[in-house]
Short mmCIF file of C-alpha atoms in Angstrom, two decimals:
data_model
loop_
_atom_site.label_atom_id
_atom_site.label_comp_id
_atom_site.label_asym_id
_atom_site.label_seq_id
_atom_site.Cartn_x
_atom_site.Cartn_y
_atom_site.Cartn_z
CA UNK A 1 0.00 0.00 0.00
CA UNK A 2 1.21 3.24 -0.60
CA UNK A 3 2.11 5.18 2.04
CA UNK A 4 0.05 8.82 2.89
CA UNK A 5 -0.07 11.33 5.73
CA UNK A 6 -3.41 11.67 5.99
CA UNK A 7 -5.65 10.22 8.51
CA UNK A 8 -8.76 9.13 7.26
CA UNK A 9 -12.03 7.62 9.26
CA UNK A 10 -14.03 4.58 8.36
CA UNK A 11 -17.79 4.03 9.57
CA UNK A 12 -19.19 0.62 9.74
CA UNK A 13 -22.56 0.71 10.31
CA UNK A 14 -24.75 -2.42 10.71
CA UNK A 15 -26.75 -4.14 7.06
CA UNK A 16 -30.18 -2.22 8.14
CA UNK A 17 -28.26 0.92 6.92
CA UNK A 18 -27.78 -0.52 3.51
CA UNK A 19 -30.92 -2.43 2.88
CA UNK A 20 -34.56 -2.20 3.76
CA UNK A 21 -38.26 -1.38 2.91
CA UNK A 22 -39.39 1.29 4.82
CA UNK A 23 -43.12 2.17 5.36
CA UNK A 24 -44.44 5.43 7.01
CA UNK A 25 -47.12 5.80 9.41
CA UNK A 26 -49.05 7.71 11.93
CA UNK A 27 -49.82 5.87 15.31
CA UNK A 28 -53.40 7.85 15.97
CA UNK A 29 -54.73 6.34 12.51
CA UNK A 30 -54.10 2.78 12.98
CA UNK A 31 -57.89 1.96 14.86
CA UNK A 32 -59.77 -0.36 13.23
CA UNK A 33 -62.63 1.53 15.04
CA UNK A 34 -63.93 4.39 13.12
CA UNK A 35 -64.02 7.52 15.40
CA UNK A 36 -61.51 5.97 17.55
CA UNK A 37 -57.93 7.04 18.07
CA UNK A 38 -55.17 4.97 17.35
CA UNK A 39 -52.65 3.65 19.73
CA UNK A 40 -49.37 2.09 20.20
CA UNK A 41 -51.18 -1.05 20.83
CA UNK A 42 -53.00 -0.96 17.80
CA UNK A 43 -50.15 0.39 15.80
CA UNK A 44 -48.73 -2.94 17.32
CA UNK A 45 -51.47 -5.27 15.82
CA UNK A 46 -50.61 -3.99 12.56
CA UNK A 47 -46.82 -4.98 12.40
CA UNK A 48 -47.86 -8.49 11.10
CA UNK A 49 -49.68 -7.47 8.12
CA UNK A 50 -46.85 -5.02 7.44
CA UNK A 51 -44.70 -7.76 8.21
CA UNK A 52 -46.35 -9.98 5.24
CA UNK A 53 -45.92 -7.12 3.17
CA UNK A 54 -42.22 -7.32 3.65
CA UNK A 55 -41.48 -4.17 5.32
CA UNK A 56 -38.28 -3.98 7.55
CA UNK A 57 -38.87 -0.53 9.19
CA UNK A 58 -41.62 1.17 10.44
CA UNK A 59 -41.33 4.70 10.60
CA UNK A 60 -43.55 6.80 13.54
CA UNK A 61 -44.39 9.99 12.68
CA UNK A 62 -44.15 12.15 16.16
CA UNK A 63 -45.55 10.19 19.39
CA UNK A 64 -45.17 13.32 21.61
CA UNK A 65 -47.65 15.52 23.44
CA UNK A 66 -49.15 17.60 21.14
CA UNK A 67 -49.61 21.80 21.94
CA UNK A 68 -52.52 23.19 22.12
CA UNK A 69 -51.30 27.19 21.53
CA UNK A 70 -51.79 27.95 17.86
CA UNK A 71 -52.84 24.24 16.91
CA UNK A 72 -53.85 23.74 13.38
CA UNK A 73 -56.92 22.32 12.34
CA UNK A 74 -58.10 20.65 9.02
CA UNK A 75 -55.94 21.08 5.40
CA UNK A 76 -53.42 23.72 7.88
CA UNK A 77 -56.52 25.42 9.32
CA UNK A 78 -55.38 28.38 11.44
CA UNK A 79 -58.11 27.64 14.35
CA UNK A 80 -58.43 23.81 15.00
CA UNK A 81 -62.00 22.63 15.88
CA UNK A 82 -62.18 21.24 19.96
CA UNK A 83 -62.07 17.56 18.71
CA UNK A 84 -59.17 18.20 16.28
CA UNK A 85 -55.71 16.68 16.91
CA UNK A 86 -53.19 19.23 15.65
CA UNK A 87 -50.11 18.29 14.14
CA UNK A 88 -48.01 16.25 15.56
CA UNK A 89 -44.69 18.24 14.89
CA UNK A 90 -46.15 21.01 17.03
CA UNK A 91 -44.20 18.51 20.26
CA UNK A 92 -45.09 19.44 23.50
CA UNK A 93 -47.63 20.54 26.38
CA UNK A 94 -48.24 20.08 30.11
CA UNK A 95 -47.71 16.46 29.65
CA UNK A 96 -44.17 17.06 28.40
CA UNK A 97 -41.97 17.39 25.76
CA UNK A 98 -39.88 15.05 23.29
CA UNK A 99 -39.20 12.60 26.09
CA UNK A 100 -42.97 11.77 26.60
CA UNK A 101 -45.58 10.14 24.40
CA UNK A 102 -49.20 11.68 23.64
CA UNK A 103 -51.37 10.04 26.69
CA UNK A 104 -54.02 9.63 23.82
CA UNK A 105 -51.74 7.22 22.17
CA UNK A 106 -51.17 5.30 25.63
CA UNK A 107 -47.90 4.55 27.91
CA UNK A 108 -44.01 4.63 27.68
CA UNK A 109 -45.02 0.44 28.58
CA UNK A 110 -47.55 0.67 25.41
CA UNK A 111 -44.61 2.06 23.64
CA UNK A 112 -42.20 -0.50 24.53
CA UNK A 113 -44.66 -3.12 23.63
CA UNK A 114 -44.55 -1.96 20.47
CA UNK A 115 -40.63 -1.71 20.23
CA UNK A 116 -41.10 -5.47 21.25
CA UNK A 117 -43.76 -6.72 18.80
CA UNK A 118 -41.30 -5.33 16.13
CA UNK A 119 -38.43 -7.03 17.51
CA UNK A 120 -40.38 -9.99 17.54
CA UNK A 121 -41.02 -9.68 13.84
CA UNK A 122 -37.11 -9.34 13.03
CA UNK A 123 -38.49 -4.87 12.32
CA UNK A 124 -37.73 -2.12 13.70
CA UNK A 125 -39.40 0.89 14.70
CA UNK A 126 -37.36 4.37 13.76
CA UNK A 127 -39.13 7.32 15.53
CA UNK A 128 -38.97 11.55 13.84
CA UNK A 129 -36.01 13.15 15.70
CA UNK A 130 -37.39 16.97 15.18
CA UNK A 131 -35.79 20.16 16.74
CA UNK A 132 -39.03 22.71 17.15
CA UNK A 133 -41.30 22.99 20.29
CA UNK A 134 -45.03 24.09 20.58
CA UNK A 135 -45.63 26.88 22.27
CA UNK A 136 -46.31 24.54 25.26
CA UNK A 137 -43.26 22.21 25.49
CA UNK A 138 -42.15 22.25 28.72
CA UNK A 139 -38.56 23.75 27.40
CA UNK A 140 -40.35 27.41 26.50
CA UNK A 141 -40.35 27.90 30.25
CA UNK A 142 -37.59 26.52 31.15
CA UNK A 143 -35.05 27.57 28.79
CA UNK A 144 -36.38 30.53 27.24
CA UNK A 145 -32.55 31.23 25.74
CA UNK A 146 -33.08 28.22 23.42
CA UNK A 147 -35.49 30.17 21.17
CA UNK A 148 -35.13 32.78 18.98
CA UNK A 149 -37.12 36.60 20.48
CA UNK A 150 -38.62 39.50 19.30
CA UNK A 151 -37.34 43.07 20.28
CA UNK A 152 -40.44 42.81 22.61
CA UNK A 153 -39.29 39.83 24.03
CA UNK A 154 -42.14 37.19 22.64
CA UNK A 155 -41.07 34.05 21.00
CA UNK A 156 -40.81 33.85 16.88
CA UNK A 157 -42.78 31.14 15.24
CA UNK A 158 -41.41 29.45 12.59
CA UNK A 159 -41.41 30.29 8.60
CA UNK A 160 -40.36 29.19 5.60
CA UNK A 161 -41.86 31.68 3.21
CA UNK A 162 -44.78 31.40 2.22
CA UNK A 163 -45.81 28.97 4.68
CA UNK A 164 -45.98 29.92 8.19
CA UNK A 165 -46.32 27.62 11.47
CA UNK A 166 -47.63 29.52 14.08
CA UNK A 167 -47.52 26.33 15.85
CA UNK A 168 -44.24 25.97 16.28
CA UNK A 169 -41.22 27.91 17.49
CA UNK A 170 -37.63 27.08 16.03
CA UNK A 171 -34.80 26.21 18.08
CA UNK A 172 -31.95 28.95 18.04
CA UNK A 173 -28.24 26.74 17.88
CA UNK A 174 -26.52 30.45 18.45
CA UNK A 175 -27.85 30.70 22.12
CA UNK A 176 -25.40 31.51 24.94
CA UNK A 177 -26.28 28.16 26.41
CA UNK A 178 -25.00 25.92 23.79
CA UNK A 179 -23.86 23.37 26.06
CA UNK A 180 -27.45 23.25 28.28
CA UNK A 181 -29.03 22.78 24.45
CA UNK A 182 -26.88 19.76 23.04
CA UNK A 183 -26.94 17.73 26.07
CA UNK A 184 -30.28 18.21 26.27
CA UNK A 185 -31.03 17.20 22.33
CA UNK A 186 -28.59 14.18 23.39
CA UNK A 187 -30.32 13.16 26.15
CA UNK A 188 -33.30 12.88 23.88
CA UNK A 189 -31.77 10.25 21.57
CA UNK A 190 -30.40 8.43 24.47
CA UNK A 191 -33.71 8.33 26.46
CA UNK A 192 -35.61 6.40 23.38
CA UNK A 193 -32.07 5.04 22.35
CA UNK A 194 -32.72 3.29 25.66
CA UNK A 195 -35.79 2.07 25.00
CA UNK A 196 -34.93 -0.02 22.34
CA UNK A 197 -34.90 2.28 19.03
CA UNK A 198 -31.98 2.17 16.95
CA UNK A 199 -33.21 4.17 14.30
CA UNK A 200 -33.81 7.85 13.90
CA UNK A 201 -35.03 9.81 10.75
CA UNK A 202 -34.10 13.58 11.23
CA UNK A 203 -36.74 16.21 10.43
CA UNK A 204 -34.73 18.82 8.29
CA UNK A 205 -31.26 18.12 9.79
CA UNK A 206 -29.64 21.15 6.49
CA UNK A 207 -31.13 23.88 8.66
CA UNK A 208 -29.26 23.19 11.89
CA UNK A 209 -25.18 23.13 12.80
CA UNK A 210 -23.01 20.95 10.68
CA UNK A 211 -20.85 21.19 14.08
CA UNK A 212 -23.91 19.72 15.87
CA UNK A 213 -24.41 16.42 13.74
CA UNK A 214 -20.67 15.48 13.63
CA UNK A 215 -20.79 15.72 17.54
CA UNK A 216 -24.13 14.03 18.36
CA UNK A 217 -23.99 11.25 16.08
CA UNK A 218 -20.21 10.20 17.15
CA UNK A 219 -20.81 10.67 20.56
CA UNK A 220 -24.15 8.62 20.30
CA UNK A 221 -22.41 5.78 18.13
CA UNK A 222 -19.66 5.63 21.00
CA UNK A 223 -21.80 4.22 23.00
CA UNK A 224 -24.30 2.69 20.48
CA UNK A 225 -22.87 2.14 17.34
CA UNK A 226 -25.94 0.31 16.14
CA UNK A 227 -27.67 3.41 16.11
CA UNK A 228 -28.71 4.67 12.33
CA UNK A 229 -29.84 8.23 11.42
CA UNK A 230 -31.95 9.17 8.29
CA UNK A 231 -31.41 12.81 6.72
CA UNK A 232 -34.43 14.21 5.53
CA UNK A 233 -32.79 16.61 3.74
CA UNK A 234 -34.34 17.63 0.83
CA UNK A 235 -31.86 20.62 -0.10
CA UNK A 236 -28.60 21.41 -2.23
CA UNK A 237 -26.78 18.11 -3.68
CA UNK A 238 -23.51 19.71 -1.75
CA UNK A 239 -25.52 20.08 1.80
CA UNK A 240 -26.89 16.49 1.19
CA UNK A 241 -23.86 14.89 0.67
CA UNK A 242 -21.83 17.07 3.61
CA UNK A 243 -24.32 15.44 6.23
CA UNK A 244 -23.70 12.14 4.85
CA UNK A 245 -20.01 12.78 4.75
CA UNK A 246 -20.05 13.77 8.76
CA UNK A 247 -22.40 10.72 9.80
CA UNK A 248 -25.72 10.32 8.53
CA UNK A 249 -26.54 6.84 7.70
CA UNK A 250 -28.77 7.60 4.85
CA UNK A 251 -30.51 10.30 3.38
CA UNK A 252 -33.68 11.37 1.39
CA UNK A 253 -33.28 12.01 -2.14
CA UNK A 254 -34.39 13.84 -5.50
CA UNK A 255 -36.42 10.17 -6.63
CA UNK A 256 -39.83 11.89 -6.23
CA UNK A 257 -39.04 14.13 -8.53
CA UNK A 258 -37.17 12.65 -11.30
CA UNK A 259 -39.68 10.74 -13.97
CA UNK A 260 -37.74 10.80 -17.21
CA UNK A 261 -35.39 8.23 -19.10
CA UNK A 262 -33.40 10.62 -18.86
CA UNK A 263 -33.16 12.12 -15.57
CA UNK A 264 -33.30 8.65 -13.90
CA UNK A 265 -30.41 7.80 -15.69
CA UNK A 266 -28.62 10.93 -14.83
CA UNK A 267 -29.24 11.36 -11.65
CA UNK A 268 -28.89 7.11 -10.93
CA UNK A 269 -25.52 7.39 -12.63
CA UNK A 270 -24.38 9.90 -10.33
CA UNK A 271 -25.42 7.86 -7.09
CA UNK A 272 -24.16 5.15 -7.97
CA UNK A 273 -20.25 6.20 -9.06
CA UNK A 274 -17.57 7.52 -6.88
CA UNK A 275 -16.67 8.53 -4.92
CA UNK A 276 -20.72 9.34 -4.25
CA UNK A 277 -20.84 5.84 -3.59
CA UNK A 278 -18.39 6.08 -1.02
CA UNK A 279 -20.07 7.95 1.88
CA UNK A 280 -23.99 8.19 0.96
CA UNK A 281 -27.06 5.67 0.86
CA UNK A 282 -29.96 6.65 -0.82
CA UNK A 283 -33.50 6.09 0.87
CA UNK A 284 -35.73 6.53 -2.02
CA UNK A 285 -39.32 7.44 -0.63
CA UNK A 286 -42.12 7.12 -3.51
CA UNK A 287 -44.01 9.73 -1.30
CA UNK A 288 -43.83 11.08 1.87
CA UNK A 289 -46.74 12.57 3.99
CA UNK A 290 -45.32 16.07 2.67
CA UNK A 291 -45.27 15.31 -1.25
CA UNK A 292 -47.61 13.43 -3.32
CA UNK A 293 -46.08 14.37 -6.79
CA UNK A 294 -47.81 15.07 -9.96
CA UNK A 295 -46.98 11.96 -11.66
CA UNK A 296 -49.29 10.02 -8.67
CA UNK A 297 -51.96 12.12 -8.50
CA UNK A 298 -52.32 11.77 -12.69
CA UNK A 299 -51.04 8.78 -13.07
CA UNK A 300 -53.46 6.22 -11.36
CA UNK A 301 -52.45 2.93 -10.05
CA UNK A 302 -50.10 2.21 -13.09
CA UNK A 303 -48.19 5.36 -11.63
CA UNK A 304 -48.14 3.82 -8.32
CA UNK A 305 -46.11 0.55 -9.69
CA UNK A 306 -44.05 1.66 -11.45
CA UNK A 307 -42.64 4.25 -9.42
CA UNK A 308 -42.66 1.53 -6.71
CA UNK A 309 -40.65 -0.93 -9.00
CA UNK A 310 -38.15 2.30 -9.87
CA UNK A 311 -37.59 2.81 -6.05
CA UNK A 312 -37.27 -0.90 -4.90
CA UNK A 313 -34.62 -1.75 -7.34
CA UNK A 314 -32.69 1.09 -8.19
CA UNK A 315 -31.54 1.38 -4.82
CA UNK A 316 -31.42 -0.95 -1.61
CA UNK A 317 -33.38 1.43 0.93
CA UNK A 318 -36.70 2.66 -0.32
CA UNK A 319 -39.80 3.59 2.01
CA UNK A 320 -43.53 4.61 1.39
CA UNK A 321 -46.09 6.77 3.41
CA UNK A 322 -48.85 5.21 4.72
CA UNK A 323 -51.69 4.95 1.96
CA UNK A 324 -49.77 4.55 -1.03
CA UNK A 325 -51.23 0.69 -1.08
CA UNK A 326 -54.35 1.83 -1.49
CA UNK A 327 -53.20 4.40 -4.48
CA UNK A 328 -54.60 7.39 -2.55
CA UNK A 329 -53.52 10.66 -4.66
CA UNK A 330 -55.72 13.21 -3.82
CA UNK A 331 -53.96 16.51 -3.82
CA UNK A 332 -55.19 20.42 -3.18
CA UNK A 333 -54.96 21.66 -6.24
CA UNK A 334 -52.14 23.10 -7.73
CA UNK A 335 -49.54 21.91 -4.91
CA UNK A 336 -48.12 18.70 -4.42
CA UNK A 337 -49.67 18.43 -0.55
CA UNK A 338 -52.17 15.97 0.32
CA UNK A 339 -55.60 16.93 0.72
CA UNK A 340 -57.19 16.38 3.81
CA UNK A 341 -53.77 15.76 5.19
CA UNK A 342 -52.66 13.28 8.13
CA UNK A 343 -50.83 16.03 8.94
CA UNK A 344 -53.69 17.90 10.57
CA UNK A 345 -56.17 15.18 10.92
CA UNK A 346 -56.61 11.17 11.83
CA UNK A 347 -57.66 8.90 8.69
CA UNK A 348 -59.70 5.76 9.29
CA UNK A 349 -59.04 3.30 6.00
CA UNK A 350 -60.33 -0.14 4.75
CA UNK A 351 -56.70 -1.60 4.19
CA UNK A 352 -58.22 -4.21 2.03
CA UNK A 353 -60.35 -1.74 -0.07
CA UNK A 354 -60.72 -2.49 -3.70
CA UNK A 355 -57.52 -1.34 -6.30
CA UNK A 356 -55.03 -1.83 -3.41
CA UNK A 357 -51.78 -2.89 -4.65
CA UNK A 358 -50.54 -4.72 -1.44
CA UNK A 359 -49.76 -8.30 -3.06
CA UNK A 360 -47.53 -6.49 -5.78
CA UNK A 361 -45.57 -4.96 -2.80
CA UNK A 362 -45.31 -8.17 -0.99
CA UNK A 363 -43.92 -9.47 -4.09
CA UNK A 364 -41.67 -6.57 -4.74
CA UNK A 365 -40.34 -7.34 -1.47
CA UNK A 366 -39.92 -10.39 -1.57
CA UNK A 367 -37.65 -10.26 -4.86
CA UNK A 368 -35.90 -8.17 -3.39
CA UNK A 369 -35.23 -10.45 -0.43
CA UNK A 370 -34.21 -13.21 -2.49
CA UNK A 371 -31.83 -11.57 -5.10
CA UNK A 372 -28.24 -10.09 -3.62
CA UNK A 373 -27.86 -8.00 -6.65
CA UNK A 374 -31.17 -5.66 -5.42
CA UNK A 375 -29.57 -5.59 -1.84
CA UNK A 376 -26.56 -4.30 -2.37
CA UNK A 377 -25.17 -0.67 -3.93
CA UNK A 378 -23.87 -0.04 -7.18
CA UNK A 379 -23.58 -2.71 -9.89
CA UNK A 380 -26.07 -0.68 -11.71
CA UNK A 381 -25.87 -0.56 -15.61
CA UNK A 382 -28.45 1.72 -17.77
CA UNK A 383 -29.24 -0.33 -21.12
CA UNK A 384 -30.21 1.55 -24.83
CA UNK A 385 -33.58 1.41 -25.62
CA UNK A 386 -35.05 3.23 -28.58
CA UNK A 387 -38.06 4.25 -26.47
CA UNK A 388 -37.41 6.75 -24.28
CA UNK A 389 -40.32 6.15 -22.34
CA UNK A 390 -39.22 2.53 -21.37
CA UNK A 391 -36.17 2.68 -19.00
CA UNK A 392 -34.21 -0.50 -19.04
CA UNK A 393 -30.86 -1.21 -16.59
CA UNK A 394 -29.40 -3.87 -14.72
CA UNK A 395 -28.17 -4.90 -11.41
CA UNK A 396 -25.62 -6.98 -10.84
CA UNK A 397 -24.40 -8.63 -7.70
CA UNK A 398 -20.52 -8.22 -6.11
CA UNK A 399 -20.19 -12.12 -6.65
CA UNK A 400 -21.63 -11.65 -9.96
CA UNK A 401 -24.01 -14.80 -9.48
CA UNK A 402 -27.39 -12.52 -9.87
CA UNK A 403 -28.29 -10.39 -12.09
CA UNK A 404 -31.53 -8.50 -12.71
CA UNK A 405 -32.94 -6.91 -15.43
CA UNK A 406 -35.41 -4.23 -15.22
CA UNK A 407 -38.02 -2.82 -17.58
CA UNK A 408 -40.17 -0.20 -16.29
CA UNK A 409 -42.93 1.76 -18.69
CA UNK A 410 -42.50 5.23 -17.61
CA UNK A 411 -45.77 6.40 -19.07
CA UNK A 412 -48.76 5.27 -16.99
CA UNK A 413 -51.69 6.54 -19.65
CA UNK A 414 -50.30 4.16 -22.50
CA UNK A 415 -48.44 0.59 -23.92
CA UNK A 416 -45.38 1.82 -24.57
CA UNK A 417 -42.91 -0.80 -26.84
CA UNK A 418 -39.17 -0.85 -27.68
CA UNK A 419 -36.31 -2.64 -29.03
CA UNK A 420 -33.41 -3.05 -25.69
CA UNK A 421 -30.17 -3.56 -26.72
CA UNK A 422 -28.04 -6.13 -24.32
CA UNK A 423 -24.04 -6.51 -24.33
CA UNK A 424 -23.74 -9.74 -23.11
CA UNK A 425 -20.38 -9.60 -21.70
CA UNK A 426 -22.02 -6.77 -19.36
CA UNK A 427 -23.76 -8.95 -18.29
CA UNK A 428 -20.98 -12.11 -17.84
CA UNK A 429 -22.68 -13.63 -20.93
CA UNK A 430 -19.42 -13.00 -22.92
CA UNK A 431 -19.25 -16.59 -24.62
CA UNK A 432 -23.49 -16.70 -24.63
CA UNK A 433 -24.87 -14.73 -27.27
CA UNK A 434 -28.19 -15.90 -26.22
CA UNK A 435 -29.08 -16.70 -22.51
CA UNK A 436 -32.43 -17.19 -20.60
CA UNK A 437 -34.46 -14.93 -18.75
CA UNK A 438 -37.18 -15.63 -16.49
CA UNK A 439 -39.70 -13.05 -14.93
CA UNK A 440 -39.95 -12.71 -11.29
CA UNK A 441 -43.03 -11.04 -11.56
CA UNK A 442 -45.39 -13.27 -13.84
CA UNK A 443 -42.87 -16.67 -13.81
CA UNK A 444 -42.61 -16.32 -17.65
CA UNK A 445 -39.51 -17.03 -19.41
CA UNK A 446 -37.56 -15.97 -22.39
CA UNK A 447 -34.20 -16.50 -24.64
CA UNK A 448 -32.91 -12.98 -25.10
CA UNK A 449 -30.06 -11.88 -27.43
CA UNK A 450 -28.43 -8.65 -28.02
CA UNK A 451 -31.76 -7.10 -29.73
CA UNK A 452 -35.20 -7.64 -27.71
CA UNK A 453 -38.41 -6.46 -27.88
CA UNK A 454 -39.93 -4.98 -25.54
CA UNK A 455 -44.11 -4.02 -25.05
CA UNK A 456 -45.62 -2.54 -21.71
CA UNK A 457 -49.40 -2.16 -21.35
CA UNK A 458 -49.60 0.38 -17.82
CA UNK A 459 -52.65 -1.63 -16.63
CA UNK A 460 -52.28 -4.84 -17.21
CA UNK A 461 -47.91 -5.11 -16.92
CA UNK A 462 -46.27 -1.64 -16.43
CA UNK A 463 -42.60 -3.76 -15.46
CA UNK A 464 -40.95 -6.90 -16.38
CA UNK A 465 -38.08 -8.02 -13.49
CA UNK A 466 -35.97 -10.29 -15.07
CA UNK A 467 -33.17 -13.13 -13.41
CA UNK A 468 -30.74 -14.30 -15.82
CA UNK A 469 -30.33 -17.28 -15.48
CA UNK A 470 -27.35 -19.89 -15.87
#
């Protein structure tokens, strides 16, 4: 080896932060009781049917007490109704702050059965690490320094132009009592760190301290190294890449948002190079209970498979919000926010209702289980097609004993057909000019060459994902 000056430091972190399905939820909507709220008990009985579906994580959106000052009501309503819940990031009231759960939801014990069940299950429950307070949180009071002030000494809400949350106040990292504020946003990890949760997905982690991550996360990973952090950092490729750089595990991406050939291909071919590769996992979310993007709420359920099959094999950590099984893509018009939001309000659903697409992500999942070369990153080679609305690539294990094919019909209104040209020594077919392929998805097989043809009806078989086999 050649010799350097330079120190340089390695992170291991544990498989979860390479592979998984991730699916999103909100405990107070899991009753199976309409008009009832949810709880970590019933949150609890639905692990197993999220288990069948093959998800690894589950992913709680806030469990804390939720204020009362300023709390929203219906669609971002600025006066919630008496029996309205509020939003959830709005953490904290009389019955504390980001160390306690919402007494609606149950107990710390109710809690910890949960974090059980899912150990259970061979899951794991990650839990939204976010720096703002309600008016209420116990921390206003007590540490009135932490926050930014007016001149007449009231406490600013937080904006980001043109939205405002009156709900909420910021967090100010510039207070005089730095030290008090740290070990105090520490002691929050540890306390549910402690309770069994090893993984955290940071709410907006770009508009706090760099200085701040690189110290939290190594001094929580001294003592738990097991311990994985999501960025949701949906901000400048340079920010993005600095917080994986200093310790984030993973990180949110720009997936929602790219739907051509040729963005995918792009922005895919940038992920998955160095040294890109070396420091940051993608977590592609399809949605998230912020964005429902334009191509689901035109696209039907066509839209919603094929941008699942996009996110479950291009990379080896995607996720899903709550609801995007049963195709829901109702929007307020002109935005890409839900309407009737979960945000603001608790949803009651039929899990089983009619046009769900829950056996196609069980089986997503499950090929994914089963083939090395979706599990693990890079190996990822984009293939000419001479329809630009079909994007073809493969995956290809370390070991090179799997490799996938994918063929995904980016348009969900219409069949969409090609001709996909192969280089078989790409592939390790070198001395095959023709080898087999067989469908995961519909068990069909076929002998492909260096020219195939390709068709792709959106209703009836938007993807093919092909194993070549030996």
């Amino acid at each position: 080896l050649e010799k350097t000056e330079n120190e340089f430091t390695i992170t291991a972190d544990r498989p979860r932060a390479q592979f998984g399905a991730w699916y999103e939820l909100f405990v107070r909507s899991q009753s199976p009781a309409l008009g009832r709220i949810g709880t970590f008990l019933d949150a609890a009985q639905r692990l197993t049917e999220l288990k069948e579906l093959g998800f690894d994580v589950v992913y709680l959106a806030p469990i804390h007490p939720i204020g009362l000052s300023h709390r929203k009501g219906k669609n971002n309503a600025l006066t919630a109704l008496p029996n309205e819940p509020g939003s959830p990031w709005a953490i904290g009231n009389e019955s504390g702050g980001h160390q306690s759960v919402d007494p609606a939801l149950g107990t710390l014990a109710d809690f910890d059965a949960l974090v059980e069940k899912a150990r259970q299950l061979e899951m794991e429950i990650a839990l939204d690490f976010a720096i703002q307070c309600s008016p209420d949180h116990p921390w206003v009071k007590e540490h009135p320094q932490w926050f930014y002030s007016r001149p007449d000494g009231s406490i600013k809400y937080a904006e980001n132009p043109p939205k405002k949350y009156e709900d909420i106040y910021p967090i100010d990292f510039d207070t005089a009592d730095k030290e008090g504020l740290w070990n105090a946003l520490r002691g929050v990890i540890n306390f549910w760190a402690g309770r069994g949760v090893k993984i955290f997905r940071v709410d907006n982690p770009h508009t706090k301290p760099l200085e701040f991550w690189r110290w939290l996360i190594n001094d929580v990973k001294k003592e738990r190294p097991e311990t994985l952090f999501l960025a949701e950092a949906f901000t400048r490729p340079c920010m993005m890449q600095t917080l994986a750089k200093i310790g984030f595990s993973q990180s949110y991406t720009y997936f929602t948002w790219r739907n051509s050939a040729q963005e995918l291909k792009e922005y895919f071919s940038e992920l998955n190079a160095p040294p890109v590769t070396d420091y940051f996992r993608p977590n592609l979310f399809v949605n998230t209970l912020d964005i429902l993007p334009p191509i689901l709420q035109t696209g039907g359920r066509p839209a919603f498979i094929l941008r699942l099959v996009l996110a479950a094999t291009l990379s080896p950590t995607y996720g899903v919000y709550s609801g995007y099984e049963l195709c829901e893509n109702q929007a307020i018009p002109g935005t890409e926010e839900y309407e009737d939001s979960e945000k603001y309000e608790i949803k009651w659903r039929d899990w089983n209702a009619a046009g769900n697409i829950k056996e196609f992500i069980r089986q997503i999942n499950l090929i994914r289980k089963e083939n090395p070369a979706l599990r693990e990153p890079g190996g990822l080679h984009f293939l000419n097609c001479t329809n630009d609305q079909i994007l073809v690539y493969s995956k290809r294990a370390a070991d090179q004993n799997n490799t996938i094919i994918v063929a995904v019909n980016l348009d969900p209104h219409a069949t969409q057909s090609g001709e996909v040209s192969i280089d078989p020594a790409a592939l390790g077919l070198a001395s095959q000019p023709e080898f087999n392929v067989r469908d995961l998805l519909t068990d069909a097989r076929y002998r492909w060459s260096q020219k195939n043809f390709l068709s792709l009806n959106p209703t009836q078989q938007p993807a093919h994902i092909f194993l070549v086999e030996p």
